[in-house]
Structures are given as structure tokens and as C-alpha cells.
CSV table of C-alpha atoms in Angstrom, one decimal:
chain,number,residue,atom,x,y,z
A,1,UNK,CA,73.3,29.6,40.1
A,2,UNK,CA,73.8,30.3,36.6
A,3,UNK,CA,75.5,27.5,34.3
A,4,UNK,CA,75.9,24.3,36.6
A,5,UNK,CA,79.2,23.3,34.8
A,6,UNK,CA,80.7,26.8,35.7
A,7,UNK,CA,79.1,26.4,39.1
A,8,UNK,CA,80.8,23.1,39.7
A,9,UNK,CA,84.1,24.8,39.6
A,10,UNK,CA,83.4,26.5,42.8
A,11,UNK,CA,82.8,22.9,44.4
A,12,UNK,CA,86.3,21.8,43.0
A,13,UNK,CA,87.9,24.7,44.7
A,14,UNK,CA,86.6,23.4,48.0
A,15,UNK,CA,88.9,20.4,47.6
A,16,UNK,CA,92.5,21.2,49.2
A,17,UNK,CA,94.1,18.7,46.7
A,18,UNK,CA,92.7,20.3,43.7
A,19,UNK,CA,93.3,23.8,44.9
A,20,UNK,CA,96.9,22.7,45.6
A,21,UNK,CA,97.3,21.0,42.0
A,22,UNK,CA,96.1,24.2,40.3
A,23,UNK,CA,98.4,26.3,42.3
A,24,UNK,CA,101.4,24.0,41.6
A,25,UNK,CA,100.8,24.0,37.9
A,26,UNK,CA,99.9,27.6,37.4
A,27,UNK,CA,103.5,28.6,36.4
A,28,UNK,CA,105.1,25.5,35.0
A,29,UNK,CA,103.8,21.8,34.1
A,30,UNK,CA,104.3,19.2,36.9
A,31,UNK,CA,104.1,15.5,37.0
A,32,UNK,CA,101.8,13.4,39.0
A,33,UNK,CA,104.9,12.5,41.4
A,34,UNK,CA,105.8,16.2,41.9
A,35,UNK,CA,102.2,16.8,42.7
A,36,UNK,CA,101.8,14.1,44.9
A,37,UNK,CA,104.9,15.4,46.8
A,38,UNK,CA,103.5,18.8,46.9
A,39,UNK,CA,100.3,17.7,48.3
A,40,UNK,CA,101.4,15.0,50.6
A,41,UNK,CA,99.2,12.6,49.0
A,42,UNK,CA,99.3,9.1,47.1
A,43,UNK,CA,99.9,9.2,43.5
A,44,UNK,CA,96.2,7.3,43.0
A,45,UNK,CA,94.7,10.2,44.7
A,46,UNK,CA,96.5,12.9,42.6
A,47,UNK,CA,95.4,10.8,39.5
A,48,UNK,CA,91.8,11.1,40.6
A,49,UNK,CA,92.0,14.6,41.0
A,50,UNK,CA,93.8,15.3,37.8
A,51,UNK,CA,91.1,13.5,36.2
A,52,UNK,CA,88.3,15.4,37.6
A,53,UNK,CA,90.1,18.8,36.9
A,54,UNK,CA,90.6,17.6,33.1
A,55,UNK,CA,86.7,16.8,32.9
A,56,UNK,CA,86.1,20.4,33.9
A,57,UNK,CA,88.6,21.8,31.4
A,58,UNK,CA,90.8,23.2,34.2
A,59,UNK,CA,94.0,21.3,33.6
A,60,UNK,CA,95.6,20.1,30.3
A,61,UNK,CA,98.3,17.6,29.9
A,62,UNK,CA,101.6,17.3,27.8
A,63,UNK,CA,103.5,14.2,26.8
A,64,UNK,CA,107.3,14.4,27.7
A,65,UNK,CA,110.1,12.3,27.0
A,66,UNK,CA,112.6,11.6,29.7
A,67,UNK,CA,116.5,10.8,28.8
A,68,UNK,CA,115.8,7.1,29.1
A,69,UNK,CA,113.3,7.2,26.4
A,70,UNK,CA,110.0,6.8,28.5
A,71,UNK,CA,107.1,8.8,28.2
A,72,UNK,CA,105.1,10.6,31.0
A,73,UNK,CA,102.6,13.4,31.5
A,74,UNK,CA,102.8,16.8,32.9
A,75,UNK,CA,99.9,19.0,33.8
A,76,UNK,CA,99.3,22.6,33.5
A,77,UNK,CA,96.4,24.7,34.9
A,78,UNK,CA,94.0,26.3,32.5
A,79,UNK,CA,92.3,28.1,35.3
A,80,UNK,CA,92.9,31.9,35.5
A,81,UNK,CA,90.0,33.4,37.1
A,82,UNK,CA,86.8,32.6,38.8
A,83,UNK,CA,84.0,35.5,39.2
A,84,UNK,CA,80.9,35.1,41.5
A,85,UNK,CA,78.4,37.6,41.5
A,86,UNK,CA,75.3,37.8,43.4
A,87,UNK,CA,72.2,39.6,41.5
A,88,UNK,CA,68.6,39.5,41.6
A,89,UNK,CA,68.6,36.1,39.9
A,90,UNK,CA,70.8,34.6,42.4
A,91,UNK,CA,74.8,33.9,42.0
A,92,UNK,CA,76.5,34.1,38.6
A,93,UNK,CA,79.6,32.3,38.1
A,94,UNK,CA,82.1,33.1,35.2
A,95,UNK,CA,85.3,31.1,34.6
A,96,UNK,CA,88.1,32.4,32.8
A,97,UNK,CA,90.2,29.6,31.2
A,98,UNK,CA,93.7,30.1,29.5
A,99,UNK,CA,94.1,29.5,25.8
A,100,UNK,CA,94.6,25.9,24.9
A,101,UNK,CA,97.5,24.6,22.6
A,102,UNK,CA,96.6,24.1,19.1
A,103,UNK,CA,96.8,20.4,18.1
A,104,UNK,CA,99.4,21.6,15.6
A,105,UNK,CA,101.7,23.3,18.0
A,106,UNK,CA,101.1,20.2,20.4
A,107,UNK,CA,102.4,17.7,17.5
A,108,UNK,CA,105.3,20.1,16.6
A,109,UNK,CA,106.4,20.2,20.3
A,110,UNK,CA,106.1,16.5,20.8
A,111,UNK,CA,108.0,15.9,17.5
A,112,UNK,CA,110.9,18.1,18.6
A,113,UNK,CA,111.1,16.2,21.8
A,114,UNK,CA,111.9,13.3,20.0
A,115,UNK,CA,114.9,14.7,18.2
């Protein structure tokens, strides 16, 4: 395979929990509790999978503030498309990740959440 980092995404997609996490966070950000319910798994299992997805830059987090003043994170999928080609050199894997939120935009959103 081409780039080992990109090929590793294929391995990630073989894990049912990771696929569910990516599917659930594609349209709107979700908390670990919501992902735990969707996967039918303990939050500790979901936290491990979330960490693995973030290490591969397939999931990003955002800080939220609940009405009680507590902070929590929600997660959004960055994965948009995976293409696998077989040619004379073997398998070629291309991963399309969505755009990341700029640090300034993240700060503004966080600041506005405190108002």
C-alpha cells in the first residue's frame, strides 16, 4: 500500500464502533454519552475509539457549555471519502478529510458560548 498512515484508515473502518462513531458524527456533533448509546458500548470503549480516530485526524472535538455551567466535548467527523485503487504498484489509498475549523473561529465560537 502507498502511505501507511492513509492505509491505516482502512483498518480503522474495519472496527464497527469506529464506523458507527463516524456515521453518527457526520451530520452533527455528538457527545461520548450519545455515541455510547448509539454504539451500545461503555463510554470508556467509546473514549478509546474517539482517541484513535483523533490520532488519525478523522474526528475533531469542540468544547460546549451546558446550562449548568459545565464543559463537555462533542465530536464531529472529518472523514469525507476514502478511495482505494489497485494498480501495477499495489493498492493506493486516498483519504479526503473535511476542512478544519480555524483557531480564531474556534475561539470566537467558544467565547460566544460563554455569553
